[in-house]
Tab-separated table of C-alpha atoms and ligand atoms in Angstrom:
chain	number	residue	atom	x	y	z
R	1332	MET	CA	94.543	14.457	-32.496
R	1333	THR	CA	94.252	18.131	-31.036
R	1334	LEU	CA	92.451	21.187	-33.023
R	1335	GLU	CA	95.332	22.644	-33.087
R	1336	LYS	CA	97.155	19.753	-34.569
R	1337	ILE	CA	94.210	19.808	-37.628
R	1338	HIS	CA	94.956	23.222	-38.164
R	1339	CYS	CA	98.538	22.868	-38.770
R	1340	ALA	CA	97.985	19.912	-40.970
R	1341	ILE	CA	95.287	22.161	-43.293
R	1342	GLU	CA	97.898	24.701	-43.319
R	1343	SER	CA	100.941	22.682	-44.187
R	1344	LEU	CA	98.853	21.100	-47.524
R	1345	LYS	CA	99.677	24.493	-49.279
R	1346	GLY	CA	102.245	24.142	-51.955
R	1347	HIS	CA	102.770	20.492	-52.170
R	1348	LYS	CA	102.764	18.445	-55.583
R	1349	VAL	CA	100.094	15.867	-56.646
R	1350	MET	CA	99.940	14.533	-59.930
R	1351	ILE	CA	96.596	13.132	-61.470
R	1352	ILE	CA	97.073	11.102	-64.643
R	1353	GLY	CA	93.704	9.531	-65.949
R	1354	ASP	CA	90.230	10.116	-68.077
R	1355	LEU	CA	89.357	13.690	-68.398
R	1356	MET	CA	86.315	14.802	-69.415
R	1357	LEU	CA	83.591	17.854	-69.797
R	1358	ASP	CA	80.241	17.902	-67.881
R	1359	HIS	CA	77.939	19.839	-69.739
R	1360	TYR	CA	74.991	21.332	-67.959
R	1361	MET	CA	72.047	22.510	-70.504
R	1362	ILE	CA	69.708	24.191	-68.282
R	1363	GLY	CA	66.176	25.813	-69.176
R	1364	GLY	CA	62.481	25.563	-69.477
R	1365	VAL	CA	59.380	23.176	-71.460
R	1366	ASP	CA	56.574	24.387	-72.341
R	1367	ARG	CA	55.040	22.027	-75.164
R	1368	ILE	CA	55.565	18.705	-76.701
R	1369	SER	CA	57.819	17.981	-80.499
R	1370	PRO	CA	55.442	17.770	-83.320
R	1371	GLU	CA	58.487	15.612	-84.349
R	1372	ALA	CA	58.096	12.485	-81.654
R	1373	PRO	CA	56.462	12.308	-78.392
R	1374	VAL	CA	59.271	14.250	-76.118
R	1375	PRO	CA	59.361	17.466	-74.168
R	1376	VAL	CA	61.127	20.696	-76.001
R	1377	VAL	CA	63.587	22.356	-74.054
R	1378	ARG	CA	63.982	26.062	-74.743
R	1379	VAL	CA	67.807	26.332	-73.191
R	1380	GLU	CA	67.932	29.320	-70.708
R	1381	SER	CA	71.619	28.830	-69.626
R	1382	GLU	CA	74.250	26.308	-69.972
R	1383	THR	CA	77.706	25.839	-68.060
R	1384	SER	CA	80.425	23.505	-68.132
R	1385	LEU	CA	82.762	22.062	-65.492
R	1386	LEU	CA	85.950	20.216	-64.848
R	1387	GLY	CA	85.257	16.123	-64.601
R	1388	GLY	CA	86.643	12.866	-63.881
R	1389	ALA	CA	90.376	13.233	-63.520
R	1390	GLY	CA	89.694	17.260	-63.651
R	1391	ASN	CA	87.487	17.161	-60.857
R	1392	VAL	CA	90.090	15.604	-58.633
R	1393	ALA	CA	92.784	17.849	-59.845
R	1394	ARG	CA	90.509	20.935	-59.237
R	1395	ASN	CA	90.065	19.648	-55.506
R	1396	ILE	CA	93.887	19.487	-55.056
R	1397	ALA	CA	94.324	23.084	-56.326
R	1398	SER	CA	91.652	24.147	-54.337
R	1399	LEU	CA	93.196	23.118	-50.887
R	1400	GLY	CA	96.053	25.052	-52.120
R	1401	GLY	CA	98.325	22.221	-53.686
R	1402	GLU	CA	99.860	22.316	-56.799
R	1403	ALA	CA	97.944	20.043	-59.293
R	1404	LEU	CA	99.485	18.728	-62.612
R	1405	LEU	CA	96.990	17.062	-64.589
R	1406	VAL	CA	97.824	14.773	-67.161
R	1407	ALA	CA	95.222	13.681	-69.414
R	1408	THR	CA	93.653	13.363	-73.247
R	1409	VAL	CA	91.161	15.064	-75.211
R	1410	GLY	CA	90.361	15.730	-78.685
R	1411	HIS	CA	91.029	18.143	-81.417
R	1412	ASP	CA	87.788	19.818	-80.994
R	1413	GLU	CA	85.701	22.702	-79.301
R	1414	ALA	CA	85.116	20.662	-75.904
R	1415	GLY	CA	88.965	19.961	-75.545
R	1416	ASP	CA	89.578	23.929	-75.719
R	1417	THR	CA	87.138	24.633	-73.210
R	1418	LEU	CA	88.737	21.807	-70.695
R	1419	GLU	CA	91.751	23.521	-71.533
R	1420	GLU	CA	90.500	26.871	-70.441
R	1421	LEU	CA	88.716	25.445	-67.521
R	1422	CYS	CA	91.968	24.021	-66.001
R	1423	ASN	CA	93.992	27.132	-66.514
R	1424	GLU	CA	90.972	28.776	-64.524
R	1425	ALA	CA	91.122	26.465	-61.739
R	1426	GLN	CA	94.945	26.945	-61.815
R	1427	LEU	CA	96.052	23.737	-62.696
R	1428	THR	CA	99.106	22.699	-64.364
R	1429	THR	CA	98.330	20.427	-67.668
R	1430	LYS	CA	99.679	18.138	-69.936
R	1431	LEU	CA	96.937	17.386	-72.200
R	1432	ILE	CA	97.558	15.135	-75.290
R	1433	ARG	CA	95.649	16.290	-78.556
R	1434	ASP	CA	94.149	12.847	-79.992
R	1435	PRO	CA	93.005	14.140	-83.598
R	1436	SER	CA	91.365	10.577	-83.527
R	1437	ARG	CA	88.939	10.647	-80.603
R	1438	PRO	CA	86.103	13.430	-79.268
R	1439	THR	CA	86.985	14.875	-75.943
R	1440	THR	CA	84.760	12.894	-73.505
R	1441	LYS	CA	81.714	15.244	-72.637
R	1442	LYS	CA	78.272	14.330	-70.956
R	1443	THR	CA	75.517	16.759	-71.515
R	1444	ARG	CA	72.651	16.940	-69.132
R	1445	ILE	CA	69.407	18.922	-70.699
R	1446	ILE	CA	67.548	19.770	-67.181
R	1447	ALA	CA	64.268	21.302	-67.610
R	1448	SER	CA	62.112	22.702	-64.481
R	1449	ASN	CA	65.206	21.310	-62.244
R	1450	GLN	CA	64.708	17.850	-63.754
R	1451	GLN	CA	67.226	15.850	-65.714
R	1452	VAL	CA	65.388	15.419	-69.311
R	1453	VAL	CA	67.955	13.079	-70.660
R	1454	ARG	CA	72.196	12.733	-70.758
R	1455	VAL	CA	74.253	12.782	-74.005
R	1456	ASP	CA	77.282	11.315	-73.891
R	1457	GLN	CA	79.998	11.858	-76.133
R	1458	GLU	CA	83.119	9.503	-75.797
R	1459	LEU	CA	85.257	7.063	-77.365
R	1460	VAL	CA	86.363	4.197	-74.664
R	1461	ARG	CA	89.768	3.356	-76.385
R	1462	PRO	CA	93.354	3.514	-74.941
R	1463	LEU	CA	95.482	5.880	-76.644
R	1464	GLN	CA	97.048	5.201	-79.961
R	1465	ASP	CA	100.910	4.066	-79.919
R	1466	ARG	CA	101.982	7.786	-80.927
R	1467	GLU	CA	100.212	9.390	-78.363
R	1468	PHE	CA	101.264	6.602	-75.894
R	1469	GLU	CA	105.103	7.657	-76.675
R	1470	GLU	CA	104.290	10.970	-76.139
R	1471	LEU	CA	102.715	10.157	-72.858
R	1472	PHE	CA	105.610	7.988	-71.464
R	1473	LYS	CA	107.973	10.580	-72.941
R	1474	TYR	CA	106.740	13.003	-70.822
R	1475	LEU	CA	105.937	11.567	-67.888
R	1476	GLN	CA	109.843	10.384	-67.572
R	1477	SER	CA	110.776	13.441	-67.849
R	1478	ILE	CA	109.356	14.954	-64.487
R	1479	ILE	CA	108.494	11.556	-62.854
R	1480	ASN	CA	111.096	12.545	-60.086
R	1481	ASP	CA	109.392	16.080	-59.018
R	1482	PHE	CA	105.932	14.060	-58.046
R	1483	PRO	CA	106.203	12.020	-54.324
R	1484	VAL	CA	102.345	11.416	-55.017
R	1485	ILE	CA	100.615	10.113	-58.073
R	1486	ILE	CA	96.916	9.384	-58.535
R	1487	LEU	CA	95.472	7.193	-61.277
R	1488	SER	CA	91.857	8.647	-61.743
R	1489	ASP	CA	90.313	5.877	-63.601
R	1490	TYR	CA	86.641	6.755	-65.209
R	1491	GLY	CA	86.969	3.797	-67.381
R	1492	LYS	CA	87.178	5.624	-70.817
R	1493	GLY	CA	90.275	3.279	-71.637
R	1494	PHE	CA	93.288	5.876	-71.120
R	1495	ILE	CA	94.223	3.532	-67.788
R	1496	CYS	CA	94.590	0.006	-69.260
R	1497	ARG	CA	97.020	-2.983	-69.103
R	1498	GLU	CA	99.464	-1.427	-71.514
R	1499	PHE	CA	99.505	1.716	-69.299
R	1500	ILE	CA	99.877	0.225	-65.743
R	1501	ASP	CA	102.550	-1.699	-66.903
R	1502	ARG	CA	104.689	0.440	-68.124
R	1503	PHE	CA	103.928	2.943	-65.771
R	1504	MET	CA	104.603	0.778	-62.714
R	1505	ASP	CA	108.132	-0.215	-64.265
R	1506	MET	CA	108.565	3.291	-64.903
R	1507	ILE	CA	108.331	4.082	-60.915
R	1508	LYS	CA	110.332	1.177	-59.735
R	1509	GLU	CA	113.076	3.240	-61.513
R	1510	CYS	CA	112.767	6.544	-59.577
R	1511	ASP	CA	114.993	8.195	-57.072
R	1512	ARG	CA	112.045	7.566	-54.731
R	1513	ARG	CA	109.245	5.622	-55.615
R	1514	PRO	CA	106.110	7.771	-55.440
R	1515	LEU	CA	102.916	6.546	-53.992
R	1516	VAL	CA	99.936	5.678	-56.124
R	1517	LEU	CA	96.455	6.163	-55.174
R	1518	VAL	CA	93.557	4.535	-57.273
R	1519	ASP	CA	89.958	5.115	-57.072
R	1520	PRO	CA	88.784	2.060	-58.712
R	1521	LYS	CA	86.605	1.376	-61.555
R	1522	THR	CA	85.187	-2.178	-60.753
R	1523	VAL	CA	85.580	-3.915	-64.098
R	1524	ASN	CA	89.368	-2.645	-64.035
R	1525	TYR	CA	90.435	-4.454	-60.356
R	1526	ASP	CA	93.376	-6.626	-61.462
R	1527	LEU	CA	94.961	-3.722	-63.234
R	1528	TYR	CA	95.679	-2.114	-59.499
R	1529	LYS	CA	97.830	-4.577	-58.566
R	1530	ASN	CA	100.288	-3.795	-55.761
R	1531	VAL	CA	99.022	0.099	-55.472
R	1532	ASP	CA	99.644	2.098	-52.116
R	1533	LEU	CA	96.310	2.854	-51.539
R	1534	LEU	CA	93.199	1.977	-53.259
R	1535	THR	CA	89.621	3.839	-52.399
R	1536	PRO	CA	86.454	2.257	-53.317
R	1537	ASN	CA	83.045	2.614	-52.178
R	1538	THR	CA	81.415	0.082	-50.028
R	1539	LYS	CA	79.896	-1.005	-53.466
R	1540	GLU	CA	82.641	-1.003	-55.632
R	1541	ALA	CA	84.537	-2.748	-52.921
R	1542	GLY	CA	81.671	-5.348	-52.507
R	1543	GLU	CA	81.926	-5.829	-56.491
R	1544	GLY	CA	85.638	-6.337	-56.216
R	1545	ALA	CA	85.732	-8.772	-53.236
R	1546	GLY	CA	82.636	-10.755	-54.925
R	1547	ILE	CA	80.867	-10.013	-51.329
R	1548	LEU	CA	77.477	-8.234	-50.488
R	1549	VAL	CA	78.752	-5.638	-48.552
R	1550	ALA	CA	76.319	-3.981	-45.692
R	1551	ASP	CA	77.933	-4.145	-42.434
R	1552	ARG	CA	81.230	-3.850	-40.071
R	1553	GLU	CA	81.691	-7.424	-40.486
R	1554	THR	CA	81.136	-7.318	-44.362
R	1555	VAL	CA	83.589	-4.440	-44.779
R	1556	ILE	CA	86.454	-6.245	-43.398
R	1557	ARG	CA	86.069	-9.168	-45.119
R	1558	ALA	CA	85.492	-7.503	-48.291
R	1559	GLY	CA	88.793	-5.331	-47.540
R	1560	GLU	CA	90.830	-8.635	-46.775
R	1561	ALA	CA	89.835	-10.247	-49.838
R	1562	LEU	CA	90.896	-7.233	-51.703
R	1563	PHE	CA	94.210	-7.362	-50.094
R	1564	GLU	CA	94.426	-10.733	-51.037
R	1565	ARG	CA	93.432	-9.903	-54.731
R	1566	LEU	CA	95.555	-7.141	-55.237
R	1567	ASP	CA	98.248	-7.194	-53.035
R	1568	CYS	CA	97.551	-3.502	-52.303
R	1569	LYS	CA	99.640	-1.984	-49.465
R	1570	ASN	CA	96.468	0.046	-47.983
R	1571	LEU	CA	92.775	0.087	-48.573
R	1572	LEU	CA	90.110	2.878	-47.990
R	1573	ILE	CA	86.747	1.677	-47.712
R	1574	THR	CA	84.349	4.826	-47.967
R	1575	MET	CA	80.927	4.068	-46.393
R	1576	GLY	CA	78.804	7.362	-47.571
R	1577	GLY	CA	77.157	8.760	-44.476
R	1578	ASP	CA	78.990	5.903	-42.367
R	1579	GLY	CA	82.160	7.044	-42.549
R	1580	MET	CA	85.178	5.547	-43.451
R	1581	ALA	CA	87.410	2.380	-42.873
R	1582	LEU	CA	90.633	2.695	-43.041
R	1583	PHE	CA	93.339	-0.759	-43.641
R	1584	GLU	CA	96.721	-0.503	-42.983
R	1585	GLY	CA	97.416	-3.903	-44.284
R	1586	THR	CA	95.354	-6.507	-42.932
R	1587	GLU	CA	96.033	-6.396	-39.139
R	1588	SER	CA	94.946	-2.859	-38.629
R	1589	ILE	CA	91.944	-1.769	-39.411
R	1590	ARG	CA	90.120	1.622	-38.202
R	1591	HIS	CA	86.980	3.530	-38.491
R	1592	ILE	CA	86.582	7.279	-38.882
R	1593	PRO	CA	82.518	8.660	-38.460
R	1594	THR	CA	80.875	11.119	-40.492
R	1595	PHE	CA	79.101	14.236	-38.527
R	1596	ALA	CA	75.204	14.320	-39.058
R	1597	ARG	CA	75.397	17.480	-41.364
R	1598	LYS	CA	72.753	18.570	-43.900
R	1599	VAL	CA	73.530	16.629	-46.762
R	1600	PHE	CA	72.540	18.548	-50.380
R	1601	ASP	CA	74.541	16.583	-52.891
R	1602	VAL	CA	76.778	13.437	-52.687
R	1603	THR	CA	78.559	13.578	-56.313
R	1604	GLY	CA	82.237	13.978	-56.436
R	1605	ALA	CA	82.592	12.963	-52.697
R	1606	GLY	CA	84.734	10.260	-53.670
R	1607	ASP	CA	86.788	12.599	-55.929
R	1608	THR	CA	87.644	14.786	-53.057
R	1609	VAL	CA	88.565	12.078	-50.361
R	1610	ILE	CA	91.292	10.556	-52.831
R	1611	ALA	CA	92.478	14.433	-53.602
R	1612	THR	CA	92.718	15.358	-50.392
R	1613	ILE	CA	94.175	12.196	-48.895
R	1614	ALA	CA	97.114	12.918	-51.987
R	1615	LEU	CA	97.838	16.308	-51.056
R	1616	ALA	CA	98.228	15.076	-46.938
R	1617	LEU	CA	100.676	12.459	-48.072
R	1618	SER	CA	102.373	14.640	-50.304
R	1619	ALA	CA	102.969	17.139	-47.424
R	1620	GLY	CA	104.281	13.944	-45.419
R	1621	MET	CA	101.617	13.293	-43.153
R	1622	ASP	CA	100.642	10.058	-42.201
R	1623	LEU	CA	97.777	7.970	-43.239
R	1624	LEU	CA	94.898	8.278	-40.739
R	1625	THR	CA	95.833	12.101	-40.357
R	1626	ALA	CA	95.440	12.469	-44.488
R	1627	CYS	CA	92.199	10.539	-44.133
R	1628	THR	CA	90.963	12.532	-40.978
R	1629	LEU	CA	91.236	15.371	-43.303
R	1630	ALA	CA	89.622	13.704	-46.369
R	1631	ASN	CA	86.515	12.971	-43.880
R	1632	TYR	CA	86.076	16.722	-42.807
R	1633	ALA	CA	86.535	17.682	-46.649
R	1634	ALA	CA	84.342	15.169	-47.854
R	1635	GLY	CA	81.711	16.811	-45.304
R	1636	VAL	CA	81.885	19.804	-46.228
R	1637	VAL	CA	81.716	18.969	-50.619
R	1638	VAL	CA	78.348	16.847	-49.586
R	1639	GLY	CA	76.708	19.833	-47.856
R	1640	GLN	CA	77.099	21.764	-50.891
R	1641	VAL	CA	75.144	22.204	-54.353
R	1642	GLY	CA	77.282	20.073	-57.497
R	1643	ALA	CA	80.604	18.732	-57.476
R	1644	ALA	CA	81.522	21.279	-55.312
R	1645	THR	CA	85.498	21.582	-53.827
R	1646	ALA	CA	86.284	22.427	-50.216
R	1647	SER	CA	89.109	24.794	-49.697
R	1648	SER	CA	91.328	25.213	-46.777
R	1649	SER	CA	89.180	28.273	-45.199
R	1650	ASP	CA	86.021	25.780	-45.707
R	1651	LEU	CA	88.035	22.818	-43.841
R	1652	ASN	CA	89.004	25.316	-40.839
R	1653	ASP	CA	85.208	26.229	-40.234
R	1654	ALA	CA	84.246	22.522	-40.268
R	1655	VAL	CA	87.073	21.847	-38.003
R	1656	ASP	CA	85.420	24.333	-35.568
R	1657	GLU	CA	81.959	23.737	-35.551
R	1658	LEU	CA	82.147	20.055	-35.713
R	1659	PRO	CA	83.375	17.960	-32.554
R	1660	GLU	CA	86.563	15.719	-32.836
R	1661	PRO	CA	85.875	12.593	-34.857
R	1662	ASP	CA	85.796	9.609	-32.367
R	1663	VAL	CA	88.223	7.049	-34.326
R	1664	SER	CA	87.769	3.837	-33.327
R	1665	ILE	CA	89.796	0.304	-33.948
R	1666	TRP	CA	88.383	-2.326	-35.722
R	1667	LYS	CA	91.312	-4.509	-35.568
R	1668	GLU	CA	94.678	-4.084	-34.629
G	1897	ATP	N1	75.434	11.349	-45.775
G	1897	ATP	C1	77.025	11.739	-45.724
G	1897	ATP	N2	76.860	12.673	-44.447
G	1897	ATP	C2	78.491	12.630	-44.012
G	1897	ATP	N3	79.485	12.251	-44.972
G	1897	ATP	C3	79.063	12.168	-46.005
G	1897	ATP	C4	77.867	11.145	-46.427
G	1897	ATP	N4	78.408	10.520	-47.720
G	1897	ATP	C5	79.378	11.025	-48.171
G	1897	ATP	N5	79.975	11.561	-47.203
G	1897	ATP	C6	81.377	11.419	-46.907
G	1897	ATP	O1	82.438	11.132	-48.397
G	1897	ATP	C7	82.841	10.476	-48.641
G	1897	ATP	C8	82.848	9.630	-49.522
G	1897	ATP	O2	81.466	9.263	-49.635
G	1897	ATP	P1	81.064	7.986	-50.380
G	1897	ATP	O3	81.362	6.508	-49.632
G	1897	ATP	O4	79.463	7.807	-50.674
G	1897	ATP	O5	81.976	8.096	-52.087
G	1897	ATP	P2	81.382	7.855	-53.333
G	1897	ATP	O6	80.301	6.553	-53.527
G	1897	ATP	O7	82.699	7.162	-54.032
G	1897	ATP	O8	81.282	9.155	-54.001
G	1897	ATP	P3	80.887	9.509	-55.823
G	1897	ATP	O9	79.453	9.670	-55.635
G	1897	ATP	O10	81.982	10.854	-55.542
G	1897	ATP	O11	81.847	8.593	-56.410
G	1897	ATP	C9	82.414	9.500	-47.078
G	1897	ATP	O12	83.512	8.668	-46.498
G	1897	ATP	C10	82.225	10.905	-46.147
G	1897	ATP	O13	83.416	11.196	-45.438
G	1898	MG	MG1	83.270	7.030	-56.263
């Protein structure tokens, strides 16, 4: 692909729509210092100096889409609490359109990290892993039914908090069959839920998750290919992208065409959120009508930008354009055809 074509592809992402459905959470950080041990128990006393809250889970995926100029609709559940209000504000700030279903019987999923002198001391999770209750479930599907035809691409963002469950998947897959044009369904899998992802259009596990889904240890090209083939066998998915961290990604378009996209040697600061960036970029590119290889090539640049930043960062289209100009063209190789 020529440089000019890649720049055009980045420009054409703007304004396209992606729906993200799944587990939304609040990433909360309390940062401070320690100068004594508690008299109550053998633990440090952290003096909090600053606090920040960020969109996590499905919210981070949605934020990546908005950051590239796409229109993201986030559909998720929160509790009737302060963390739920904070999430709503953060979604507004990130210019996401949302349908947040308020469930009074659950807390908003919140992960608090307490960091003292640059070290995480403890993480505190507030969550209730459980599917939606009947009333909220009905509200969800009534809403989905009313807008589903406007979205060519949907990401199911499963962080194992119960939203993506058997009952949801069965009804969702039945619903999209009835659409004027069936939307593409993309999933970043959670190992315990593999059996829910039958017949989806694209799965994006990392090597560890691919190995867990296939029941083999993945370490090199041969085992990536074997794990991929086993996942097709198990799930009958249409396409598969195994992300391999610093070793790039392997794109399976069915089991007969396998290509590898390498990464570039870059300074890596923080790999958190690279997976979210990958699925978000691919979804938006597919929504803009690109082919899967072009979509993955853009996602590889976007993930490269994000791992070079601190925290769960996102890439903007100008970051992507800069990366394309600075880096050599990726040398896509054929693993099987
Ligand atoms: N060290 C690295 N150097 C360059 N690119 C990287 C590096 N690590 C990750 N990437 C990019 O990010 C993509 C996804 O990374 P990875 O396979 O680690 O996903 P993941 O484990 O799902 O990430 P997450 O921590 O978000 O769950 C890779 O395919 C690659 O494009
Ligand atoms: Mg991941």
